[in-house]
mmCIF file of C-alpha atoms in Angstrom:
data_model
loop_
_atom_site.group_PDB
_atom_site.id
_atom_site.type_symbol
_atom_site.label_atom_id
_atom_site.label_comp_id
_atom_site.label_asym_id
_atom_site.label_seq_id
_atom_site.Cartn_x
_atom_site.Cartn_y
_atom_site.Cartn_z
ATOM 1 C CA UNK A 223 -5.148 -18.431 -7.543
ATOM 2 C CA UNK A 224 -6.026 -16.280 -10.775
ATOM 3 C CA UNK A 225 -9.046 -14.075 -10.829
ATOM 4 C CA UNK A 226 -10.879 -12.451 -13.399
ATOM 5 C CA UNK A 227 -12.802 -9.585 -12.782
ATOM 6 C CA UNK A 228 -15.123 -7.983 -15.285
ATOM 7 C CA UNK A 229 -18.067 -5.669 -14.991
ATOM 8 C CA UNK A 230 -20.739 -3.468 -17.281
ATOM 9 C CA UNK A 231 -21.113 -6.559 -20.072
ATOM 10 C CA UNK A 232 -24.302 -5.000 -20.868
ATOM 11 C CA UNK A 233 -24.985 -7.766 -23.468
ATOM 12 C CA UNK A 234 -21.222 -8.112 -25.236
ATOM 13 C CA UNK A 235 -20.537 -11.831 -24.489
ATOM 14 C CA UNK A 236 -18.103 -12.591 -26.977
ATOM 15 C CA UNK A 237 -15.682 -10.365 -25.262
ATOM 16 C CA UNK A 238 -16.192 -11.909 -21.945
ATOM 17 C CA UNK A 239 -16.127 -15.652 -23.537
ATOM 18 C CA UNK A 240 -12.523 -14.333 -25.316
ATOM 19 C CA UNK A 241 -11.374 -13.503 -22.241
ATOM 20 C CA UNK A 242 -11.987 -15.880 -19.995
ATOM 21 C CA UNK A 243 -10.677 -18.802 -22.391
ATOM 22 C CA UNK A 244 -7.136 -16.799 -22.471
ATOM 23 C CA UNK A 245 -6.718 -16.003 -19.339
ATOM 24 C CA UNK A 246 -8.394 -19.807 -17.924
ATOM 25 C CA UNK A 247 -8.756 -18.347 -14.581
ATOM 26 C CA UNK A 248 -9.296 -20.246 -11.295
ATOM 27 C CA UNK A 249 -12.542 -18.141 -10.370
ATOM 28 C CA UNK A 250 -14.287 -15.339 -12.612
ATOM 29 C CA UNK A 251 -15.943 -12.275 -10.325
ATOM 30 C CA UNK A 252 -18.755 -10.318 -12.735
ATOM 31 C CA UNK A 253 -19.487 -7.111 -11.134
ATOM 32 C CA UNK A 254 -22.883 -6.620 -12.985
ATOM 33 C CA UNK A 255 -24.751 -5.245 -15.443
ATOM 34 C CA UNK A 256 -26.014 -8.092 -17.504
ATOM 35 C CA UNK A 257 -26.504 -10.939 -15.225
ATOM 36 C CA UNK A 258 -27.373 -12.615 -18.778
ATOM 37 C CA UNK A 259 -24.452 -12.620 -19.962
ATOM 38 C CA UNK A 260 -22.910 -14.247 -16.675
ATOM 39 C CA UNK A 261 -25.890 -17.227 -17.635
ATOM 40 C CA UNK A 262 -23.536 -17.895 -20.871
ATOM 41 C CA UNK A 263 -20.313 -17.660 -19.016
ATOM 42 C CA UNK A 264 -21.457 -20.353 -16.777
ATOM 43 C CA UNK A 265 -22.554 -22.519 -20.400
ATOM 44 C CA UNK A 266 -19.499 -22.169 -21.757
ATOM 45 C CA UNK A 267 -17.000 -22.512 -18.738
ATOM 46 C CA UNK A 268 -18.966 -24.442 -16.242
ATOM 47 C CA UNK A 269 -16.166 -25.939 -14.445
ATOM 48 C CA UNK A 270 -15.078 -22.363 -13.418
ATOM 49 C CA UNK A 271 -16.692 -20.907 -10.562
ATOM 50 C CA UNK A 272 -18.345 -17.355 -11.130
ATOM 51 C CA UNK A 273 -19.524 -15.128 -8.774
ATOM 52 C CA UNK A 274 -21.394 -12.052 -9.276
ATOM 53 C CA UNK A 275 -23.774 -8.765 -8.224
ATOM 54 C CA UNK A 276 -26.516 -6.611 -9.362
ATOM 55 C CA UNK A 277 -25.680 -3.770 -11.095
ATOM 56 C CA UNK A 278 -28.120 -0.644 -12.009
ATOM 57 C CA UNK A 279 -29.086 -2.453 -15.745
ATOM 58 C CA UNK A 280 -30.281 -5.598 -13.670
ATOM 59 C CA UNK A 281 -33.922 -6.065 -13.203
ATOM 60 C CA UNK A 282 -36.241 -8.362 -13.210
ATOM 61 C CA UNK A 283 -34.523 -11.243 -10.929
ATOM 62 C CA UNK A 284 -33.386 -11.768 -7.420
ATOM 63 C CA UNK A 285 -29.441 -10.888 -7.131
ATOM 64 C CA UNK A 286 -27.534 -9.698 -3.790
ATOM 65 C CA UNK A 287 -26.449 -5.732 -4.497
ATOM 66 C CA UNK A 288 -22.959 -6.639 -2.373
ATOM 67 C CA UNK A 289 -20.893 -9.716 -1.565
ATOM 68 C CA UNK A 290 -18.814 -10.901 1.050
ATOM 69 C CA UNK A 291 -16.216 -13.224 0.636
ATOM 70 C CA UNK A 292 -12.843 -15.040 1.366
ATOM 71 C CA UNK A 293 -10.397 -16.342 -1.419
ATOM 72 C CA UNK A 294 -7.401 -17.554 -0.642
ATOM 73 C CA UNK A 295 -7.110 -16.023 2.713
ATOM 74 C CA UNK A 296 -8.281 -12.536 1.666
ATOM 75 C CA UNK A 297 -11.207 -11.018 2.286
ATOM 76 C CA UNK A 298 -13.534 -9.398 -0.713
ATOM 77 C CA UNK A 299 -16.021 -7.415 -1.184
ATOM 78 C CA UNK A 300 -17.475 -6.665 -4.458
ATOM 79 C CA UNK A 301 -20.724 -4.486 -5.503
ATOM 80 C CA UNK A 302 -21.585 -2.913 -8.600
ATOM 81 C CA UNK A 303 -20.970 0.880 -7.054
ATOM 82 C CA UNK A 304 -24.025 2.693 -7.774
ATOM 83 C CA UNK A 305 -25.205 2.658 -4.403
ATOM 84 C CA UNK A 306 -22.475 4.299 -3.457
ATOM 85 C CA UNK A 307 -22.474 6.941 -6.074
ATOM 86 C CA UNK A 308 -18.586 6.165 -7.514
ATOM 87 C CA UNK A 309 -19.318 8.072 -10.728
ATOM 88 C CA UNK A 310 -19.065 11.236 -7.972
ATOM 89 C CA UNK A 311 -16.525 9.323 -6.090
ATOM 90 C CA UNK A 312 -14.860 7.104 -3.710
ATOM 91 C CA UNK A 313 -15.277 8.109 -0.363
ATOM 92 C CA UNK A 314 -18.654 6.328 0.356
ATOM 93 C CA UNK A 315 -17.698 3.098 -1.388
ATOM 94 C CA UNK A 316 -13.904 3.086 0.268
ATOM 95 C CA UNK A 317 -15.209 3.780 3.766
ATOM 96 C CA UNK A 318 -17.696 0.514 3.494
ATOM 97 C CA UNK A 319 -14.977 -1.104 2.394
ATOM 98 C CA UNK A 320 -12.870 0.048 5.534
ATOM 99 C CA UNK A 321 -16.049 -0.884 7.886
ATOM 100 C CA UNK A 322 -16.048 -4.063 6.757
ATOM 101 C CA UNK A 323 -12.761 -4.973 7.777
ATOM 102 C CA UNK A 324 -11.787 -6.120 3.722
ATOM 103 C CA UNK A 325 -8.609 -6.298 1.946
ATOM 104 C CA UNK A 326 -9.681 -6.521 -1.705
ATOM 105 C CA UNK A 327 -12.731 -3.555 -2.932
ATOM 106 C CA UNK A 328 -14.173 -4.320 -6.514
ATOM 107 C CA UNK A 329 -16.672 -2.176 -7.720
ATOM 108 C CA UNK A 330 -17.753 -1.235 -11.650
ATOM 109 C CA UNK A 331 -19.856 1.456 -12.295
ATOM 110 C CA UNK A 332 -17.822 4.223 -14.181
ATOM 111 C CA UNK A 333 -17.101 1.996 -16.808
ATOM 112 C CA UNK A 334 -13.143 2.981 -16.348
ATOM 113 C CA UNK A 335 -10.359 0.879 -15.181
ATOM 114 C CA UNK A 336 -9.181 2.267 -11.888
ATOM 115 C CA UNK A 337 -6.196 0.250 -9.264
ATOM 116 C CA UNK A 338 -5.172 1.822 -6.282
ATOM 117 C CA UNK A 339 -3.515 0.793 -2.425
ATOM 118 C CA UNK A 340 -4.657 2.461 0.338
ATOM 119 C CA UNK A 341 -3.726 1.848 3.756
ATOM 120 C CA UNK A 342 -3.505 -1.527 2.803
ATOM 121 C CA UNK A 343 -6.872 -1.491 0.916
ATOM 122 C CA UNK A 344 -6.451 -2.832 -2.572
ATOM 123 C CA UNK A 345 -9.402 -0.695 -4.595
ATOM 124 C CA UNK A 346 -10.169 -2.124 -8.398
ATOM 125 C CA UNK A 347 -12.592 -1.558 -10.822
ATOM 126 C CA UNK A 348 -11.851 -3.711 -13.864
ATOM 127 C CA UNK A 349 -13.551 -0.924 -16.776
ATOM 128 C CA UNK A 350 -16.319 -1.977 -19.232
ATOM 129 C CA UNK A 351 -15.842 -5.025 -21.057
ATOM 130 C CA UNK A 352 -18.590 -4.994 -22.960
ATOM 131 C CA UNK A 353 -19.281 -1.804 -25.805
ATOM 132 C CA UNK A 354 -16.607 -1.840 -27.324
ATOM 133 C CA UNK A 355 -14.217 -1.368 -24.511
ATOM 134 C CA UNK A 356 -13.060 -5.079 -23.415
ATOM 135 C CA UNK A 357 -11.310 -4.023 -20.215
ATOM 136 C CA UNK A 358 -10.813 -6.960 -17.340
ATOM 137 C CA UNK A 359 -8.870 -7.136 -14.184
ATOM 138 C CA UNK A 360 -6.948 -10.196 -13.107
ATOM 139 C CA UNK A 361 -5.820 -10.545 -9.819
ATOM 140 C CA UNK A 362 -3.049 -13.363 -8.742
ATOM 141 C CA UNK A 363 -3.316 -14.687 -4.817
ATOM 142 C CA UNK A 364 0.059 -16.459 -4.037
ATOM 143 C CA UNK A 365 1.453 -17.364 -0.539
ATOM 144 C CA UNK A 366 -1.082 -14.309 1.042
ATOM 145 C CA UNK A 367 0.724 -11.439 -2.050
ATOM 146 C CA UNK A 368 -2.226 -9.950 -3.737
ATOM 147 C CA UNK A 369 -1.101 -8.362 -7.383
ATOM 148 C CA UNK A 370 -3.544 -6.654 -10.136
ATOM 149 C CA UNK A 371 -3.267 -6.370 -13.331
ATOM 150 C CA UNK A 372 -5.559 -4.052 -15.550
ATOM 151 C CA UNK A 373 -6.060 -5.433 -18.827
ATOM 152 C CA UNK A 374 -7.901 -4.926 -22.570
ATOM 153 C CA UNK A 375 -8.214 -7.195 -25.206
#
C-alpha cells in the first residue's frame, strides 16, 4: 500500500494536486492546515481515499484534532502537533504516541520534514507542502515492512 502524507497546505493546491497525480497513491493522509484544500483533493482524485485532521489554521468547521487508525495491519495515529507543542519538541507528542500502543506517529506543525525509529516507533512529519516548500512523505506497507520516504517536488 502507498501513502501520501502531506501537511501545512495553507491554500497551495496545485502542489498537492502535482503530487498526488505522480505519486497515484493508494490512500492520501493530510495532516492539516487548510482543510480546503483537502475539499479539492477529494474533486480531483475522488477514487482515492483521504483522510485528514485539524490543524491550528482550521476554523470554522467540525474536524477531529487526532486520528486513530489501522492500514494494512499497522496502527496510526496522526494529529496536526500543536497540541502537543512540537515546535518546542517531541517528548509530549512521542509519549501519546507510546500510550496509545501505535506503530506509525504523523504529525505537521514545524513545517520541516523530520523521519525517525524509535523503539520501534516510526515518527514522520512530511514538511510544508504548500508556500513554496512542496515537501510530502510517502510511506510503502508491504508484507507488515513499513518504509518512508521524505520527498520535494
Amino acid at each position: 500500500m502507498k501513502i501520501l502524507v502531506m501537511s501545512d497546505s495553507h491554500g497551495w493546491n496545485d502542489a498537492m494536486l502535482d503530487i498526488t497525480a505522480l505519486e497515484s497513491p493508494d490512500v492520501i493522509l493530510h495532516l492539516g492546515d487548510k482543510y480546503t484544500d483537502c475539499e479539492c483533493l477529494e474533486r480531483m482524485f475522488p477514487e482515492i481515499p483521504l483522510r485528514t485532521v485539524k490543524g491550528n489554521c482550521d476554523s470554522g468547521r467540525a474536524m477531529l484534532d487526532m486520528d486513530e487508525f489501522t492500514l494494512e495491519g499497522k496502527r496510526f495515529f496522526m494529529t496536526h502537533g500543536h497540541l502537543f507543542n512540537v515546535k518546542m519538541g517531541k517528548t509530549k507528542i512521542i509519549d501519546a504516541a507510546k500510550k496509545r500502543g501505535v506503530d506509525i506517529l504523523l504529525f505537521g506543525h514545524t513545517h520541516t520534514p523530520f523521519y525517525d525509529i524509535k523503539n520501534g516507533l516510526t515518527i514522520l512529519n512530511p514538511g510544508c507542502v504548500g508556500l513554496n516548500q512542496k515537501y510530502y512523505a510517502i510511506i510503502d506497507i508491504n508484507d507488515g515492512t513499513v518504509e518512508c520516504e521524505l520527498k520535494s517536488l
